[in-house]
Short mmCIF file of N, CA and C in Angstrom, two decimals:
data_model
loop_
_atom_site.label_atom_id
_atom_site.label_comp_id
_atom_site.label_asym_id
_atom_site.label_seq_id
_atom_site.Cartn_x
_atom_site.Cartn_y
_atom_site.Cartn_z
N MET A 29 88.30 66.93 20.59
CA MET A 29 87.66 67.83 21.52
C MET A 29 86.94 67.07 22.64
N LYS A 30 86.42 65.87 22.34
CA LYS A 30 85.70 65.10 23.35
C LYS A 30 86.60 64.63 24.48
N ASP A 31 87.91 64.56 24.25
CA ASP A 31 88.83 64.15 25.31
C ASP A 31 89.02 65.23 26.36
N LEU A 32 88.61 66.46 26.08
CA LEU A 32 88.75 67.55 27.04
C LEU A 32 87.49 67.77 27.88
N ILE A 33 86.43 67.00 27.59
CA ILE A 33 85.18 67.10 28.34
C ILE A 33 85.06 65.90 29.26
N PHE A 34 84.79 66.15 30.54
CA PHE A 34 84.66 65.06 31.50
C PHE A 34 83.22 64.96 32.01
N VAL A 35 82.79 63.73 32.22
CA VAL A 35 81.46 63.43 32.74
C VAL A 35 81.63 62.76 34.09
N ARG A 36 80.84 63.22 35.08
CA ARG A 36 80.91 62.63 36.41
C ARG A 36 79.53 62.10 36.80
N PHE A 37 79.48 60.82 37.11
CA PHE A 37 78.28 60.18 37.62
C PHE A 37 78.45 60.07 39.13
N MET A 38 77.53 60.65 39.90
CA MET A 38 77.65 60.64 41.35
C MET A 38 76.38 60.05 41.97
N VAL A 39 76.57 59.18 42.97
CA VAL A 39 75.45 58.55 43.67
C VAL A 39 75.45 59.07 45.10
N LYS A 40 74.29 59.56 45.55
CA LYS A 40 74.12 60.05 46.91
C LYS A 40 72.96 59.34 47.58
N ASP A 41 73.04 59.20 48.90
CA ASP A 41 71.96 58.63 49.69
C ASP A 41 71.05 59.78 50.10
N ASN A 42 69.84 59.80 49.54
CA ASN A 42 68.91 60.89 49.80
C ASN A 42 67.90 60.44 50.86
N ASN A 43 68.08 60.94 52.08
CA ASN A 43 67.12 60.63 53.14
C ASN A 43 66.76 61.90 53.88
N ASP A 44 65.68 61.84 54.64
CA ASP A 44 65.17 63.02 55.34
C ASP A 44 65.86 63.28 56.68
N MET A 45 66.63 62.33 57.17
CA MET A 45 67.20 62.45 58.51
C MET A 45 68.40 63.38 58.57
N ASP A 46 69.22 63.38 57.56
CA ASP A 46 70.41 64.24 57.56
C ASP A 46 70.74 64.65 56.13
N LYS A 47 71.89 65.23 55.95
CA LYS A 47 72.29 65.69 54.61
C LYS A 47 72.50 64.50 53.67
N ASP A 48 72.52 64.78 52.38
CA ASP A 48 72.74 63.73 51.39
C ASP A 48 74.17 63.21 51.51
N ASP A 49 74.31 61.92 51.77
CA ASP A 49 75.61 61.30 51.95
C ASP A 49 76.15 60.79 50.61
N PHE A 50 77.44 61.03 50.38
CA PHE A 50 78.11 60.55 49.19
C PHE A 50 78.24 59.03 49.27
N VAL A 51 77.83 58.32 48.21
CA VAL A 51 77.96 56.87 48.17
C VAL A 51 79.13 56.47 47.28
N GLY A 52 79.15 57.00 46.05
CA GLY A 52 80.22 56.66 45.12
C GLY A 52 80.11 57.50 43.87
N ALA A 53 81.17 57.42 43.03
CA ALA A 53 81.20 58.22 41.81
C ALA A 53 82.04 57.53 40.74
N TYR A 54 81.82 57.96 39.50
CA TYR A 54 82.63 57.51 38.37
C TYR A 54 82.86 58.72 37.48
N CYS A 55 84.09 58.93 37.04
CA CYS A 55 84.43 60.07 36.21
C CYS A 55 85.26 59.59 35.02
N ALA A 56 84.93 60.08 33.83
CA ALA A 56 85.67 59.69 32.63
C ALA A 56 85.57 60.79 31.59
N SER A 57 86.54 60.81 30.67
CA SER A 57 86.46 61.77 29.57
C SER A 57 85.41 61.27 28.58
N LEU A 58 84.74 62.20 27.95
CA LEU A 58 83.66 61.86 27.02
C LEU A 58 84.19 61.03 25.85
N GLY A 59 85.42 61.27 25.45
CA GLY A 59 86.00 60.53 24.34
C GLY A 59 86.33 59.08 24.67
N SER A 60 86.48 58.76 25.96
CA SER A 60 86.84 57.39 26.34
C SER A 60 85.61 56.52 26.57
N LEU A 61 84.42 57.11 26.64
CA LEU A 61 83.20 56.35 26.86
C LEU A 61 82.66 55.81 25.54
N GLU A 62 82.36 54.53 25.51
CA GLU A 62 81.76 53.93 24.33
C GLU A 62 80.25 54.05 24.43
N MET A 63 79.59 54.22 23.29
CA MET A 63 78.15 54.42 23.26
C MET A 63 77.42 53.08 23.46
N GLY A 64 76.20 53.17 23.94
CA GLY A 64 75.39 51.97 24.17
C GLY A 64 75.27 51.68 25.65
N TYR A 65 74.84 50.48 25.96
CA TYR A 65 74.69 50.07 27.36
C TYR A 65 76.05 49.72 27.94
N ARG A 66 76.33 50.25 29.12
CA ARG A 66 77.63 50.05 29.77
C ARG A 66 77.45 49.86 31.27
N HIS A 67 78.36 49.12 31.85
CA HIS A 67 78.43 48.97 33.30
C HIS A 67 79.60 49.81 33.79
N LEU A 68 79.33 50.78 34.66
CA LEU A 68 80.37 51.68 35.17
C LEU A 68 80.62 51.38 36.64
N PRO A 69 81.86 51.13 37.03
CA PRO A 69 82.16 50.86 38.45
C PRO A 69 82.07 52.14 39.27
N LEU A 70 81.76 52.01 40.54
CA LEU A 70 81.73 53.16 41.44
C LEU A 70 82.97 53.18 42.31
N TYR A 71 83.45 54.39 42.60
CA TYR A 71 84.63 54.58 43.43
C TYR A 71 84.26 55.44 44.63
N ASP A 72 84.91 55.16 45.78
CA ASP A 72 84.62 55.92 46.99
C ASP A 72 85.44 57.21 47.03
N GLU A 73 85.40 57.91 48.16
CA GLU A 73 86.08 59.21 48.28
C GLU A 73 87.60 59.11 48.22
N GLN A 74 88.16 57.92 48.52
CA GLN A 74 89.61 57.71 48.43
C GLN A 74 90.01 57.12 47.08
N LEU A 75 89.06 57.09 46.13
CA LEU A 75 89.26 56.58 44.77
C LEU A 75 89.54 55.08 44.73
N ASP A 76 89.06 54.35 45.75
CA ASP A 76 89.12 52.89 45.76
C ASP A 76 87.81 52.38 45.17
N GLN A 77 87.90 51.35 44.34
CA GLN A 77 86.69 50.81 43.74
C GLN A 77 85.84 50.14 44.81
N ILE A 78 84.54 50.41 44.78
CA ILE A 78 83.60 49.80 45.70
C ILE A 78 83.19 48.45 45.10
N LEU A 79 83.50 47.37 45.80
CA LEU A 79 83.21 46.04 45.28
C LEU A 79 81.70 45.83 45.18
N PHE A 80 81.28 45.20 44.10
CA PHE A 80 79.89 44.83 43.84
C PHE A 80 78.97 46.04 43.74
N ALA A 81 79.50 47.21 43.40
CA ALA A 81 78.68 48.40 43.22
C ALA A 81 79.00 49.01 41.86
N GLY A 82 77.97 49.41 41.14
CA GLY A 82 78.17 50.01 39.84
C GLY A 82 76.87 50.57 39.29
N LEU A 83 77.00 51.23 38.17
CA LEU A 83 75.84 51.79 37.48
C LEU A 83 75.70 51.12 36.12
N PHE A 84 74.47 50.83 35.74
CA PHE A 84 74.18 50.31 34.41
C PHE A 84 73.51 51.44 33.65
N VAL A 85 74.18 51.96 32.62
CA VAL A 85 73.71 53.17 31.94
C VAL A 85 73.65 52.94 30.43
N HIS A 86 72.86 53.77 29.76
CA HIS A 86 72.84 53.80 28.31
C HIS A 86 73.39 55.16 27.88
N LEU A 87 74.48 55.15 27.13
CA LEU A 87 75.16 56.37 26.70
C LEU A 87 74.92 56.61 25.21
N SER A 88 74.56 57.86 24.90
CA SER A 88 74.45 58.27 23.51
C SER A 88 74.77 59.75 23.42
N ILE A 89 75.45 60.15 22.36
CA ILE A 89 75.83 61.54 22.15
C ILE A 89 75.26 61.99 20.81
N GLU A 90 74.61 63.14 20.84
CA GLU A 90 74.07 63.71 19.62
C GLU A 90 74.64 65.11 19.44
N ASP A 91 75.13 65.41 18.26
CA ASP A 91 75.66 66.73 17.98
C ASP A 91 74.51 67.72 17.81
N LEU A 92 74.74 68.94 18.32
CA LEU A 92 73.72 69.99 18.18
C LEU A 92 73.89 70.75 16.89
#
């Protein structure tokens, strides 16, 4: 069931001058993500990997 659920991490530039600009994103199925600390690469709007950009996250899943 976890392979049918997708998680999207999105980074936006939040400033007061104009609208929030898209910086990058990462999308994966919940079943493919390993738990613990992970480095996730960021991709631009054309799905090209942004060099030297990523997110450092801690992933954990708890059943309800």
